Tab-separated table of C-alpha atoms in Angstrom:
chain	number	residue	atom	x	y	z
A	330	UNK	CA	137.019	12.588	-210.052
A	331	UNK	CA	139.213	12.183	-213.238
A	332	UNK	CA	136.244	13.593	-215.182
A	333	UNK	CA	135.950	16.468	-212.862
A	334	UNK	CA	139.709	17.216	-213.910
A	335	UNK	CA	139.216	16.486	-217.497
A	336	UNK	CA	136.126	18.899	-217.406
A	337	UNK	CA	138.172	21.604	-215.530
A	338	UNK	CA	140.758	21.986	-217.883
A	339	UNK	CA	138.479	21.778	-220.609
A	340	UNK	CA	140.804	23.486	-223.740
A	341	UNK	CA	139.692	27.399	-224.207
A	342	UNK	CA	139.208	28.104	-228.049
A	343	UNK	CA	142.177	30.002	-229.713
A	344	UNK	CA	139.989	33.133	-230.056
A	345	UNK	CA	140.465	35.549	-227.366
A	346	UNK	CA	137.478	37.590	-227.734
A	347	UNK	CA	135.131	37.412	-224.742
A	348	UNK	CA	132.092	36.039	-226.739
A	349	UNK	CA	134.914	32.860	-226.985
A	350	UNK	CA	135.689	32.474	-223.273
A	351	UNK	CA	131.966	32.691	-222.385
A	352	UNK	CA	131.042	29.734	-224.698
A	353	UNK	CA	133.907	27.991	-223.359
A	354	UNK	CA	132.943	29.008	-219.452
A	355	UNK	CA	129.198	27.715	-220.312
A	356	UNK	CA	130.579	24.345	-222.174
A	357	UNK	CA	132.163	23.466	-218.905
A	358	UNK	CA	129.066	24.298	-216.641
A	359	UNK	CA	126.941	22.047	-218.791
A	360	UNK	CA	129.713	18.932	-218.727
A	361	UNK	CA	129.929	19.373	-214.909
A	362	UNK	CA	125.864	19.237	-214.748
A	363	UNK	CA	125.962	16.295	-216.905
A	364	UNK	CA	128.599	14.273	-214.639
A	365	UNK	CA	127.114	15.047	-211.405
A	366	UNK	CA	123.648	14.307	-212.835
A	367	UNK	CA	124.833	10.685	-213.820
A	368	UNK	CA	126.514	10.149	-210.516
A	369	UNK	CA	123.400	10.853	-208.526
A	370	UNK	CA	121.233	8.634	-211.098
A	371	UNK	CA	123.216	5.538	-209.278
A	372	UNK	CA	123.026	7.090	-205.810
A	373	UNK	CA	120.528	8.899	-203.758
A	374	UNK	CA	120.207	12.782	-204.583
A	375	UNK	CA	120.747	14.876	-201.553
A	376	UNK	CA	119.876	18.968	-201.039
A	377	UNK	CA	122.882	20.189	-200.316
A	378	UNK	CA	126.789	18.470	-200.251
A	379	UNK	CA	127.191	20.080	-197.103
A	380	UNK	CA	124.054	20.248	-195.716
A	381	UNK	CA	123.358	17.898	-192.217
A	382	UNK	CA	120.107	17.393	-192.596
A	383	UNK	CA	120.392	14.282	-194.686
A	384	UNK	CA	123.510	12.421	-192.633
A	385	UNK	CA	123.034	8.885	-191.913
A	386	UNK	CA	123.335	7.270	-188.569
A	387	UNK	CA	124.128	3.660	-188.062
A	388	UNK	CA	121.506	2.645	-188.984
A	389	UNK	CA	120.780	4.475	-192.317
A	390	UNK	CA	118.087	6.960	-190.591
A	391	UNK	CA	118.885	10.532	-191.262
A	392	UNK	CA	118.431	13.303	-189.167
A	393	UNK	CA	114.667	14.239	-190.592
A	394	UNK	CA	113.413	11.174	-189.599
A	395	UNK	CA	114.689	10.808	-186.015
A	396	UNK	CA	112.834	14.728	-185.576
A	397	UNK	CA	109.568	12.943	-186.988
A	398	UNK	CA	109.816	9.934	-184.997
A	399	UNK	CA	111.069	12.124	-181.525
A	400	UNK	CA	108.035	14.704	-182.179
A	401	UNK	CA	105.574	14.768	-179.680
A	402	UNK	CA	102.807	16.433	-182.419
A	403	UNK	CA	100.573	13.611	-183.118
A	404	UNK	CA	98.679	15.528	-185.216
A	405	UNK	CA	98.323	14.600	-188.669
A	406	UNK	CA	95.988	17.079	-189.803
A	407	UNK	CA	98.140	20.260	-188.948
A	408	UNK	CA	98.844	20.462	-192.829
A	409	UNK	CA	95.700	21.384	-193.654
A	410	UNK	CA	95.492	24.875	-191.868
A	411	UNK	CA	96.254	28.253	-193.610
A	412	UNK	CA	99.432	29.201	-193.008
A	413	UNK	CA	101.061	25.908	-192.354
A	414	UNK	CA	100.763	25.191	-196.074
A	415	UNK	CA	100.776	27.992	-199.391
A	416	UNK	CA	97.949	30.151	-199.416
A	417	UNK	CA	97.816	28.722	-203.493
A	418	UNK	CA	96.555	25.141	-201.927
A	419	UNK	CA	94.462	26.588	-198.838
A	420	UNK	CA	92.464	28.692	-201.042
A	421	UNK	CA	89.188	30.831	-200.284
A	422	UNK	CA	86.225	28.803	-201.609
A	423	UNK	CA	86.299	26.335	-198.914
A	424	UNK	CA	88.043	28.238	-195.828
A	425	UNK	CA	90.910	29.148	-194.690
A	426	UNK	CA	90.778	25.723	-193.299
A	427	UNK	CA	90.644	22.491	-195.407
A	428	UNK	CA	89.106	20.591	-192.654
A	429	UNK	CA	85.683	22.629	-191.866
A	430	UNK	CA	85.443	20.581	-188.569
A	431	UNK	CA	89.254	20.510	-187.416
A	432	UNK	CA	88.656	23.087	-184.424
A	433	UNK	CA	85.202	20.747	-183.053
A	434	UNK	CA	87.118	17.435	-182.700
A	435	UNK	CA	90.331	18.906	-181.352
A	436	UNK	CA	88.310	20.587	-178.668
A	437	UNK	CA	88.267	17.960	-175.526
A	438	UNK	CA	88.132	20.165	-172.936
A	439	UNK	CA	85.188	20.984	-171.137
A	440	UNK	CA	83.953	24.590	-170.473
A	441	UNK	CA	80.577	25.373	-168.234
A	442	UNK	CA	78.546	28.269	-169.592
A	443	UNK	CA	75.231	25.479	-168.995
A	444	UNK	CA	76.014	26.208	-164.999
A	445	UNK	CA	74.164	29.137	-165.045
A	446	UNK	CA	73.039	30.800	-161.682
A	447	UNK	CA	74.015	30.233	-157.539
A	448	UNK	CA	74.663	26.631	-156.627
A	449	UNK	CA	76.131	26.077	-153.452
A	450	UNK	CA	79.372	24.192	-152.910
A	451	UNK	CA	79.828	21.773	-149.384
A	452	UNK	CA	82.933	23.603	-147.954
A	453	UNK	CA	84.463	19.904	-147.047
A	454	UNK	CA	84.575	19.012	-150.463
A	455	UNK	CA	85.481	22.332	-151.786
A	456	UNK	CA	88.966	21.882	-149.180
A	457	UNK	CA	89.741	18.337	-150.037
A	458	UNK	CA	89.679	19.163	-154.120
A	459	UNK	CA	91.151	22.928	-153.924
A	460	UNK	CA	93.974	21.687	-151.691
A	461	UNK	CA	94.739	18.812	-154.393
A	462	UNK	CA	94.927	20.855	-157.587
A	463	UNK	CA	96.700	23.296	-155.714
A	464	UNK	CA	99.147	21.065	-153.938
A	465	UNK	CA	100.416	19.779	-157.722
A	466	UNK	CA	100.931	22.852	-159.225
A	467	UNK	CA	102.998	23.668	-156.243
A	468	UNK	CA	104.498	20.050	-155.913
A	469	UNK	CA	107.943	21.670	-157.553
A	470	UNK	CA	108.042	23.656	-154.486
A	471	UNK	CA	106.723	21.476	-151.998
A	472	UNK	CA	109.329	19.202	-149.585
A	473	UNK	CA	107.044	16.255	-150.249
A	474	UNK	CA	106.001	13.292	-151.693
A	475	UNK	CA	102.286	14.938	-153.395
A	476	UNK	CA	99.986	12.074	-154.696
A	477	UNK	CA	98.935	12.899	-158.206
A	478	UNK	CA	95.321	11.271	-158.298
A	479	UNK	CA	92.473	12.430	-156.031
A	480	UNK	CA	89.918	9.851	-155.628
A	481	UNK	CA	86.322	10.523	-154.504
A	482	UNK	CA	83.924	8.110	-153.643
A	483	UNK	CA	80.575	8.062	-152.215
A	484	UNK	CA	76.747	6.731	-152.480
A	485	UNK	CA	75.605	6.960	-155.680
A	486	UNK	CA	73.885	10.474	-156.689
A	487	UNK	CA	75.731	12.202	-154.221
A	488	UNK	CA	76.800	15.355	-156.601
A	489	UNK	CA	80.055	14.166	-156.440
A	490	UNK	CA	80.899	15.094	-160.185
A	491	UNK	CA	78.627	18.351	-160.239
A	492	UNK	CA	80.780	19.549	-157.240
A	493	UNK	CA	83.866	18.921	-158.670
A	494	UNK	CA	82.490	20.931	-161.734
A	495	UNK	CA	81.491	23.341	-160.037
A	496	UNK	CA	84.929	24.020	-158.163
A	497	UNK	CA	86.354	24.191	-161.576
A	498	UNK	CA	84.294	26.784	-162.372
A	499	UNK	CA	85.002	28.695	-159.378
A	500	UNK	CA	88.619	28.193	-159.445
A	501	UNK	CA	88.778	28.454	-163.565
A	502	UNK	CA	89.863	25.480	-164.413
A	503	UNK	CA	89.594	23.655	-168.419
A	504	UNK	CA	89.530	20.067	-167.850
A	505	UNK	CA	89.724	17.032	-169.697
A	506	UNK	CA	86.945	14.609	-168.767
A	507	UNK	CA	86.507	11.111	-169.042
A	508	UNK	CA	84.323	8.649	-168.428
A	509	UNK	CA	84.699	4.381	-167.600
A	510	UNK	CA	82.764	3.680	-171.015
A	511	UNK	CA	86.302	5.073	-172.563
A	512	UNK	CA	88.186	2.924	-170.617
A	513	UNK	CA	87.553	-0.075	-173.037
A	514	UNK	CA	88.270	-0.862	-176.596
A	515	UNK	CA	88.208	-3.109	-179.361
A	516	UNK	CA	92.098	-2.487	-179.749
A	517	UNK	CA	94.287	-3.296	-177.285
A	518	UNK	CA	96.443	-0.368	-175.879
A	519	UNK	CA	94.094	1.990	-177.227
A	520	UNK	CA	91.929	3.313	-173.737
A	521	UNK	CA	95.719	3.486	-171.849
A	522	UNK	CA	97.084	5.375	-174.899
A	523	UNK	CA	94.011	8.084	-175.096
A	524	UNK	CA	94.684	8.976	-171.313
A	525	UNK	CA	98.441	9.777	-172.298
A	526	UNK	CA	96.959	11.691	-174.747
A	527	UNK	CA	94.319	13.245	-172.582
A	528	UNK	CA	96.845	13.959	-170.245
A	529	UNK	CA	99.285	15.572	-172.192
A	530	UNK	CA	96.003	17.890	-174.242
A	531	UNK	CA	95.459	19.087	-170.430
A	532	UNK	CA	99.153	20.216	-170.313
A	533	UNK	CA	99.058	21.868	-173.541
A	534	UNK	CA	96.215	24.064	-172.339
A	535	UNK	CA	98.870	25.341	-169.362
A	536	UNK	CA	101.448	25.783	-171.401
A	537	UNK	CA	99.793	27.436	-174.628
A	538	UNK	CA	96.643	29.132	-173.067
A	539	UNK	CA	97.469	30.085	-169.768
A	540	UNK	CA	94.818	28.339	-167.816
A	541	UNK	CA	94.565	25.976	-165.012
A	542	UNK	CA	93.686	22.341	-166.229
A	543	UNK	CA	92.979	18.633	-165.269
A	544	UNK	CA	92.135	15.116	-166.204
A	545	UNK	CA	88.774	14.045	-164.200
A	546	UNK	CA	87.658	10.494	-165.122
A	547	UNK	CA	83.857	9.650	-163.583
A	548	UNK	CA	83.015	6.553	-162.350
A	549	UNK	CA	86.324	4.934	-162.661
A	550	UNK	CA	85.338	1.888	-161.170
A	551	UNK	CA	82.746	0.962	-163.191
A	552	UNK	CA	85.389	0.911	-166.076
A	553	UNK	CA	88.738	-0.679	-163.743
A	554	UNK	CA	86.427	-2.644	-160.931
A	555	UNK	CA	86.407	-5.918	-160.350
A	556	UNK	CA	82.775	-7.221	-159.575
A	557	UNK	CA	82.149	-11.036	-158.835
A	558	UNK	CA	83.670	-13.036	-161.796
A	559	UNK	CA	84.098	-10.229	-164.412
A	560	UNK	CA	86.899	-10.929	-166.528
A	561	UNK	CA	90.096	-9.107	-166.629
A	562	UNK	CA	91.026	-7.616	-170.012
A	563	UNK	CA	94.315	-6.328	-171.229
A	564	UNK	CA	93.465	-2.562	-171.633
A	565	UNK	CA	91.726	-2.946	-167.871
A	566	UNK	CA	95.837	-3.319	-166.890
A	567	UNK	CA	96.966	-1.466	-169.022
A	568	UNK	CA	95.097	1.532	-167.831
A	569	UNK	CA	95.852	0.453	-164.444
A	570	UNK	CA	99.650	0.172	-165.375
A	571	UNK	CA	98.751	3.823	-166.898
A	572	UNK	CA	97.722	5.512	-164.327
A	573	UNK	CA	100.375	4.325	-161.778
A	574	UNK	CA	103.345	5.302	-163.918
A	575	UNK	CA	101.770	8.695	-164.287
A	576	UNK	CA	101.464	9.010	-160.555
A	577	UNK	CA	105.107	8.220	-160.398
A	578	UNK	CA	106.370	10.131	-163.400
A	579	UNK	CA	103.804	12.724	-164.134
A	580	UNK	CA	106.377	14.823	-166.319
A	581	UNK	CA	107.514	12.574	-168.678
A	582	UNK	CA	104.726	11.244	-170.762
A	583	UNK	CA	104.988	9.174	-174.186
A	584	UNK	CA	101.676	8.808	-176.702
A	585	UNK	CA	104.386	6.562	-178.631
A	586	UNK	CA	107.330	8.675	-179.927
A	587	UNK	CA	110.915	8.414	-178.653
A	588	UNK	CA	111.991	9.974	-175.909
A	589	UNK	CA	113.812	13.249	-175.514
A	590	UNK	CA	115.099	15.102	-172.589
A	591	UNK	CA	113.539	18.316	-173.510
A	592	UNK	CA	110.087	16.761	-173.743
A	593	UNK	CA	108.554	17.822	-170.568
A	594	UNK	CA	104.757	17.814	-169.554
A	595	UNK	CA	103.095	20.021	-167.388
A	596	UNK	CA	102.029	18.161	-163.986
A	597	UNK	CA	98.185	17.938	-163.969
A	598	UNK	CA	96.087	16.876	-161.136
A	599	UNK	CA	94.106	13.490	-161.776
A	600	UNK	CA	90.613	13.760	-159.997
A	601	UNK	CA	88.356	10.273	-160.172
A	602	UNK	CA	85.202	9.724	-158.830
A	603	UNK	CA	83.447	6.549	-158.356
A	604	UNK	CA	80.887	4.667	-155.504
A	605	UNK	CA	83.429	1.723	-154.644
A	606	UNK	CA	87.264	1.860	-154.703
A	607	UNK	CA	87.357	-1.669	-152.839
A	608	UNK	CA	86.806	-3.189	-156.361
A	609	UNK	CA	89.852	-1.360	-157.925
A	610	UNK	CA	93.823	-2.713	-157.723
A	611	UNK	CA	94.868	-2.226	-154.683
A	612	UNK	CA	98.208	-0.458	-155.505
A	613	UNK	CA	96.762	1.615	-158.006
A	614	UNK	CA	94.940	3.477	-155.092
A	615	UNK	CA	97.163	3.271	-152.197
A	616	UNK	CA	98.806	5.691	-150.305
A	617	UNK	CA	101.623	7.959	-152.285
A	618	UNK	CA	99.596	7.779	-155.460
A	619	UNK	CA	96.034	8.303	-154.718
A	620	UNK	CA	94.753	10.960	-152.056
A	621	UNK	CA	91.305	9.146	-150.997
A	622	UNK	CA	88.267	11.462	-149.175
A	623	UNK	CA	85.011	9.551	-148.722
A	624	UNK	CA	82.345	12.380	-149.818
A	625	UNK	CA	78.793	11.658	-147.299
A	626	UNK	CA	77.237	15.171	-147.501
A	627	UNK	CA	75.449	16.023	-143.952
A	628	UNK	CA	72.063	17.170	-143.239
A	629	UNK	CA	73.469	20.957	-143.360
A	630	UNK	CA	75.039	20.435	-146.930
A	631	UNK	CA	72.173	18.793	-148.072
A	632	UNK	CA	69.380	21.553	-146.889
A	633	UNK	CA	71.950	23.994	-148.328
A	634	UNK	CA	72.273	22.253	-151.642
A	635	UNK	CA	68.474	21.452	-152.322
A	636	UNK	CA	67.586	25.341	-151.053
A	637	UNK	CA	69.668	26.756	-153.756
A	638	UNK	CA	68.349	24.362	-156.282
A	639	UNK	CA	64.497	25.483	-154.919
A	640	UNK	CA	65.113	28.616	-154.079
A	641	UNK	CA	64.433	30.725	-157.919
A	642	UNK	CA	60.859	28.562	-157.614
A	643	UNK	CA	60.063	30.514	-154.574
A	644	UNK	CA	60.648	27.485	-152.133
A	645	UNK	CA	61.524	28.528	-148.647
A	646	UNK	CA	64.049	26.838	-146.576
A	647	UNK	CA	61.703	25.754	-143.943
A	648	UNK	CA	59.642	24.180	-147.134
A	649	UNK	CA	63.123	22.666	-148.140
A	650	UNK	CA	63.644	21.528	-144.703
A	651	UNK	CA	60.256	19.527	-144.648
A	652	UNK	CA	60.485	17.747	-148.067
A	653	UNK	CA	63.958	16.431	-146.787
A	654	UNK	CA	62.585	15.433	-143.598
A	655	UNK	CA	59.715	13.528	-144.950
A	656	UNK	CA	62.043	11.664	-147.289
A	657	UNK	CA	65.138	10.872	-145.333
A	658	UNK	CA	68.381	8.899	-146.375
A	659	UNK	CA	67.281	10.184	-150.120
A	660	UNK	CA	70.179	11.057	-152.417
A	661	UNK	CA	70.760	14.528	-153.228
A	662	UNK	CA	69.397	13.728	-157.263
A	663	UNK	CA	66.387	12.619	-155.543
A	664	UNK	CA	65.064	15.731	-155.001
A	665	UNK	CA	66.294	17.025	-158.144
A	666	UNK	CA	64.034	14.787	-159.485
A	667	UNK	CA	61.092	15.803	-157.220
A	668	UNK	CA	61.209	19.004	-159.353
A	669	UNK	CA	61.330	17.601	-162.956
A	670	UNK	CA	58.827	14.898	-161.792
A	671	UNK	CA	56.308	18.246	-161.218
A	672	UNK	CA	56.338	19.503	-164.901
A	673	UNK	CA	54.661	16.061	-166.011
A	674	UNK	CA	51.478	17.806	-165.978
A	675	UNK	CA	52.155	20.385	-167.664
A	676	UNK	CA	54.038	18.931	-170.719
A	677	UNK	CA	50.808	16.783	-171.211
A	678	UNK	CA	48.876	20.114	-171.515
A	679	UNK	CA	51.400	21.106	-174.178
A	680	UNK	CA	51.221	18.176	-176.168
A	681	UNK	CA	47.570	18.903	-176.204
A	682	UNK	CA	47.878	22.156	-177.115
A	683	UNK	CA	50.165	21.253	-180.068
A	684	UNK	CA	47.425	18.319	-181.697
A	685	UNK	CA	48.011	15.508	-179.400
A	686	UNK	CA	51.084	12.691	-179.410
A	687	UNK	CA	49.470	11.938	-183.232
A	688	UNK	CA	50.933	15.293	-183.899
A	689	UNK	CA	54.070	15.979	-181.646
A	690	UNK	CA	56.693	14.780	-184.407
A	691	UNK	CA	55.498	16.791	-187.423
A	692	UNK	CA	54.903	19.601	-185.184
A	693	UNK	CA	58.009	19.737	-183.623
A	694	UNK	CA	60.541	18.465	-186.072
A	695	UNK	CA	58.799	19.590	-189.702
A	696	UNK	CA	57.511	23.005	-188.654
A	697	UNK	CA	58.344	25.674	-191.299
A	698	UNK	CA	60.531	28.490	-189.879
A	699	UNK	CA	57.951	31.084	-189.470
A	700	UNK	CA	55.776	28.648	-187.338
A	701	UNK	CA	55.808	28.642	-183.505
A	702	UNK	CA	55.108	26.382	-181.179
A	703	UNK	CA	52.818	26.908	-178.193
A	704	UNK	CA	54.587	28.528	-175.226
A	705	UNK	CA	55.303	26.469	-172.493
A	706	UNK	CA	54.185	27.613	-169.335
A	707	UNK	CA	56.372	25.978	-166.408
A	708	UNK	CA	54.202	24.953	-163.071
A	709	UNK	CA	54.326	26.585	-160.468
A	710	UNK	CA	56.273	24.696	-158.045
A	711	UNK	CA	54.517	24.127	-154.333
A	712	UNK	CA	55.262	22.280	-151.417
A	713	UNK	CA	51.963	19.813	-152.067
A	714	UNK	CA	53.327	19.398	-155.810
A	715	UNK	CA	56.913	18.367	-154.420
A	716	UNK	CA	55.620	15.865	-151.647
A	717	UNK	CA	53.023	14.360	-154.477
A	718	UNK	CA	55.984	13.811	-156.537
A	719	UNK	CA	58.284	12.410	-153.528
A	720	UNK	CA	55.969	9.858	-152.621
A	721	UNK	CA	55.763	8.433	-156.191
A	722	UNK	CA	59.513	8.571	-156.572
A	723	UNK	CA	59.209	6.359	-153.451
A	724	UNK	CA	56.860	4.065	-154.838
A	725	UNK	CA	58.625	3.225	-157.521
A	726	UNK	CA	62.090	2.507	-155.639
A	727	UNK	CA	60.151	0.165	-153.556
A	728	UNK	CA	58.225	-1.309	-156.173
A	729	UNK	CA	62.135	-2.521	-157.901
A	730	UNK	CA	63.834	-3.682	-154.810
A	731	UNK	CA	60.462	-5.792	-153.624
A	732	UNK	CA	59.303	-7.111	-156.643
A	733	UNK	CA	62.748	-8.806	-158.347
A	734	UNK	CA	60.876	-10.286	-161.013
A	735	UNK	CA	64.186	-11.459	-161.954
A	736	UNK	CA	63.281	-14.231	-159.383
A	737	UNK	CA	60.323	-15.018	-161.233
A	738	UNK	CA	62.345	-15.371	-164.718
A	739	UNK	CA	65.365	-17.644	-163.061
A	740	UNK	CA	63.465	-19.839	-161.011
A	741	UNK	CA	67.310	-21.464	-160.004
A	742	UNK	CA	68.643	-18.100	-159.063
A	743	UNK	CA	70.447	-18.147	-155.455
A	744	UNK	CA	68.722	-15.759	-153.226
């Protein structure tokens, strides 16, 4: 301070022409530069005297780095994009974007241009998953307790995931879809952390794009299940642990920063499938948290389903109605695979056509761009062709659950 003073009543020269004050004026600006230089040299500098920004708490943090650590925008490649950073560092030659592939790997949610033409959805299933996304996005309104997971669960190949797809198609829903091989990491934490993160990307797409959303995880219990004497990892309950505090707080979720009162998340509807939820904690599905429909589609649904699947090939619904007949208690992907089982004959012809299987990899993969390949020509799809095909589907499934040469390996295996 005293050399604040000394410097402010610095001595003006005798001279009293102005080019005399000025030097004198300047003199002083440099000594006060010089003084305040040296005193930050042994402190830290700061912006402004009176700027906030930089105030301490306790414990030494200042006010920049409790916004970084409260932030909720995890991502650490936001710099990179035009118009977050000078136009002098994004330049032209590579982009407006430094990271060519930034938009692929942020996009997780699913869209489904590949469902192309007029499947047919079971109106029980349609009821039991239109009534749950519907009942929380209304849950703010609704005078009830409204279970946040929707589990579905059913004999394997049952269409229970193409259904669900297929509704979100219908009702124009962007979901975020999992699967159990996600469910498991080399790091602990890491699978329970992703579905916070997961969960809050489906929010975002509410909140910033307008559209419907949801989390769908397939075959959850082949991922959480607990089968014989399979061990028990950490992420296994901490995905469990997860998924219950979402049910019970779906609003406020963390991916690791502090908490604030203003960070809100969009509810979004959980929807699981799987084949058997008796293997999964018990209070991770009960009542409250997890609305449960076991999905058995009848004889109508089925006919229904495999007619529209048929029905472009020129398959008539009494020809449907046989094939199902003559293979009863099938799974729907059954006779999905009647149909793909029928063009065996004719890719053979093709890979004649192209040189043989000698040829099929330089013919395919190292063709020049003006080359063609030989046009495919699709069979022509019959009952005969479908039965042929059903019966060797059926040989086959026999064939594994009679010959078990598993028994043959492991002569001590229990039976």
């Amino acid at each position: 301070m005293a050399k604040l003073l000394s410097a402010s009543f610095l001595p003006i020269p005798n001279s009293k022409s102005r080019l005399g004050y000025e030097d004198a004026e300047r003199e002083r600006g440099q000594l006060r530069v010089r003084i305040r230089c040296s005193e930050n040299e042994k402190g830290e500098k700061r912006l402004s005297q009176q700027s906030s920004w930089e105030a301490k708490d306790a414990e030494g943090r200042d006010y920049l780095y409790r916004l970084g650590k409260e932030a909720d925008n995890m991502n650490i490649a936001v710099g990179q994009r035009a118009g977050v950073i000078d136009s002098l560092f994004a330049g032209n030659f590579l982009g407006k974007d430094s990271d060519i592939v930034f938009d692929y790997r942020q996009k997780v949610t699913r869209s489904f241009q590949y469902l192309q033409g007029d499947y047919y959805i079971a109106p029980f299933f349609m009821v039991n998953a239109v009534c749950h996304i519907v009942k929380n996005y209304l849950a703010h309104i609704i005078n009830a307790k409204v279970p946040l997971i929707l589990g579905i669960w059913g004999g394997k190949g049952q269409g229970k995931s193409f259904q669900t797809e297929l509704i979100f198609q219908a009702m124009g829903v962007e979901p975020v879809i999992m699967s159990a091989g996600e469910l498991e990491s080399e790091r602990a934490g890491e699978p329970g952390k992703l579905i916070r993160e997961r969960y809050r990307t489906a929010s975002q797409v509410v909140q910033n794009q307008g559209k419907l959303s949801c989390l769908m995880i397939n075959d959850i219990d082949a991922g959480l299940g607990r089968f014989g004497n399979t061990q028990m990892t950490v992420n296994n309950q901490i995905v469990v642990g997860t998924l219950m505090n979402l049910s019970d707080n779906p609003t406020r979720v963390s991916v690791g920063q502090d908490w604030r009162e203003t960070d809100m998340t969009n509810r979004i509807p959980i929807i699981v499938t799987g084949n058997d939820f008796s293997t999964i904690y018990a209070p991770l599905i009960r009542d409250g948290r997890m609305d449960k429909f076991y999905w058995q589609p009848n004889l109508e649904d089925i006919l229904n389903i495999v007619h529209r699947m048929y029905e472009k090939d020129g398959i008539s619904r009494d020809e449907v109605e046989r094939v199902v007949n003559t293979f009863p208690n099938q799974a729907l992907d059954f006779y999905g695979a009647l149909r793909s089982r029928t063009y065996d004959r004719s890719i053979l012809k093709w890979i004649d056509d192209i040189g043989g299987v000698e040829n099929f990899g330089n013919k395919l993969l190292k063709r020049r761009k003006d080359q063609s390949l030989p046009v495919f020509i699709p069979p022509e799809q019959t009952l005969d062709a479908l039965l042929e095909s059903g019966y060797s589907l059926l040989k086959e499934q026999q064939l594994v659950m009679e010959t078990k040469l598993s028994k043959e390996y492991m002569k001590n295996i229990e039976d």
